[in-house]
XYZ file of C-alpha atoms in Angstrom:
192
model
C 121.463 88.608 95.885
C 125.180 88.957 96.632
C 125.361 91.918 94.241
C 122.384 93.598 95.940
C 123.865 93.100 99.414
C 127.197 94.506 98.241
C 125.533 97.559 96.686
C 123.588 98.037 99.916
C 126.818 97.889 101.940
C 128.375 100.437 99.570
C 125.379 102.740 100.047
C 125.544 102.513 103.827
C 129.279 103.255 103.634
C 128.608 106.282 101.384
C 125.983 107.542 103.823
C 128.416 107.187 106.728
C 131.227 108.947 104.820
C 128.891 111.829 103.935
C 127.775 112.187 107.550
C 124.189 111.242 106.698
C 121.912 109.659 109.292
C 122.528 105.929 109.530
C 119.379 104.029 108.671
C 118.986 100.302 108.127
C 118.328 99.084 104.600
C 116.279 95.998 103.756
C 117.216 93.552 101.018
C 114.660 91.127 99.583
C 115.832 87.536 99.560
C 114.053 85.209 97.140
C 113.511 81.468 97.381
C 116.299 80.938 94.810
C 118.753 82.822 97.016
C 118.281 80.248 99.762
C 119.636 77.611 97.380
C 123.094 79.182 97.800
C 124.761 76.862 100.322
C 126.907 79.660 101.773
C 124.332 82.472 101.714
C 124.745 83.340 105.399
C 128.542 83.473 105.157
C 128.407 85.599 101.996
C 126.129 88.175 103.624
C 128.211 88.234 106.833
C 131.487 88.590 104.952
C 130.143 91.517 102.912
C 128.922 93.349 106.008
C 132.249 92.770 107.737
C 134.311 93.810 104.702
C 132.475 97.152 104.581
C 132.470 97.470 108.395
C 128.670 97.607 108.474
C 126.958 96.695 111.747
C 124.878 93.625 110.962
C 121.806 95.298 112.455
C 121.919 97.867 109.627
C 121.183 95.139 107.059
C 117.683 93.737 107.177
C 116.903 90.500 105.371
C 113.404 90.733 103.923
C 111.646 87.437 103.330
C 108.556 86.965 101.214
C 106.076 84.285 102.146
C 106.698 82.437 98.884
C 110.394 82.117 99.723
C 109.454 80.363 102.942
C 106.918 78.017 101.385
C 109.270 76.529 98.781
C 111.935 75.065 101.093
C 110.990 75.755 104.709
C 113.793 73.786 106.369
C 116.609 75.551 104.541
C 114.968 78.948 105.012
C 114.350 78.394 108.738
C 117.979 77.402 109.325
C 119.438 80.266 107.280
C 117.249 82.900 108.914
C 118.069 81.634 112.397
C 121.774 81.776 111.614
C 121.468 85.282 110.144
C 119.547 86.456 113.205
C 122.143 84.828 115.488
C 124.792 86.888 113.664
C 122.909 90.119 114.348
C 120.980 90.653 111.117
C 117.342 91.661 111.452
C 114.766 89.500 109.679
C 111.602 90.986 108.176
C 108.544 89.074 107.015
C 107.319 91.054 104.013
C 103.724 91.403 102.828
C 102.120 89.816 105.892
C 98.439 89.274 105.179
C 98.791 88.722 101.452
C 99.036 84.907 101.570
C 97.495 81.936 103.318
C 100.334 80.415 105.330
C 101.535 83.541 107.120
C 100.217 82.512 110.529
C 101.945 79.143 110.438
C 105.243 80.741 109.441
C 105.281 82.996 112.509
C 106.004 80.034 114.769
C 108.792 78.643 112.606
C 110.800 81.664 111.503
C 113.346 83.744 113.372
C 111.722 87.146 112.836
C 112.219 90.680 114.105
C 109.810 92.637 111.923
C 106.358 92.023 110.459
C 105.541 94.185 107.448
C 101.774 94.498 106.974
C 100.857 94.186 103.322
C 99.587 97.347 101.655
C 96.489 95.452 100.513
C 95.129 95.072 104.034
C 96.070 98.661 104.857
C 94.263 99.991 101.785
C 91.220 97.800 102.400
C 91.045 99.001 106.018
C 91.258 102.643 104.884
C 88.681 102.164 102.121
C 86.208 100.466 104.449
C 87.188 102.564 107.479
C 87.474 99.267 109.345
C 90.853 98.587 110.924
C 89.947 95.484 112.959
C 92.144 93.093 110.963
C 95.044 95.548 110.997
C 94.590 96.053 114.751
C 94.576 92.276 115.316
C 97.752 91.836 113.232
C 99.509 94.606 115.189
C 98.446 93.082 118.534
C 99.636 89.650 117.418
C 103.002 91.089 116.334
C 103.337 92.889 119.669
C 102.556 89.647 121.511
C 105.312 87.919 119.513
C 107.750 90.752 120.214
C 107.911 91.877 116.576
C 108.237 95.404 115.266
C 105.390 96.286 112.894
C 105.665 98.200 109.635
C 102.602 99.286 107.643
C 103.251 99.355 103.893
C 101.564 101.515 101.276
C 100.304 104.327 103.507
C 99.061 107.259 101.429
C 97.273 109.718 103.717
C 97.629 111.552 107.021
C 94.396 109.927 108.216
C 95.811 106.423 107.616
C 99.045 107.415 109.349
C 97.248 108.738 112.406
C 95.009 105.666 112.680
C 97.993 103.296 112.424
C 99.833 105.246 115.122
C 96.771 104.970 117.365
C 96.780 101.201 116.832
C 100.422 100.994 117.937
C 102.078 100.375 114.581
C 105.808 100.988 115.053
C 106.823 102.167 111.583
C 104.880 103.457 108.602
C 106.027 103.610 104.996
C 104.412 104.717 101.788
C 103.769 107.569 99.415
C 102.510 109.755 102.254
C 106.164 110.118 103.288
C 108.020 109.573 100.020
C 107.853 107.913 96.642
C 110.565 105.325 95.867
C 113.874 107.150 95.477
C 117.007 106.598 93.435
C 120.370 106.839 95.201
C 120.872 110.589 94.759
C 117.329 111.421 95.879
C 117.699 109.041 98.842
C 120.889 110.773 99.970
C 119.213 114.188 99.704
C 116.232 112.871 101.674
C 118.531 111.586 104.425
C 120.383 114.903 104.493
C 117.082 116.753 105.013
C 116.149 114.334 107.807
C 119.522 114.895 109.464
C 119.110 118.670 109.190
C 115.641 118.550 110.759
C 116.984 116.415 113.642
C 119.748 118.958 114.309
C 117.274 121.803 114.736
């Protein structure tokens, strides 16, 4: 995970040096990563070495990472959040202990699993998605819908108050060069 955080810091630095729009980047942290006793210090030191605002690095937690060693994960996430990093709960709705984890974890963002988004679109029934968004709003969390593929899905999620939407409707996964070109286009469209 240290390598991934360092590469992410390098990318943010490259974006800044090229005058590209500054956007936060999320890094998945696995249950094994939480076994590193100095994980929080390592992440903080990397961000500081590259002069990256901590809020530009999002720590993305999967539900399985939480379930393996909840005490260590809870403490590390709270310390990361206290240091200004944003914490994302990934794939909300894909497991069985997600609701319990919302009370325990220091979170900023709830990412709604693409499975519940696709099921809602297929059935044209967004009640579960709407309830998840309302719950996130009540908890003060930003919501992100994953796996969005159509304009109709995008519009419906906006109507429900979803904060951010990601998926193939906007872009396929991009390598570094494509990502930089994408950011440059976004910056150009914002200047107009």
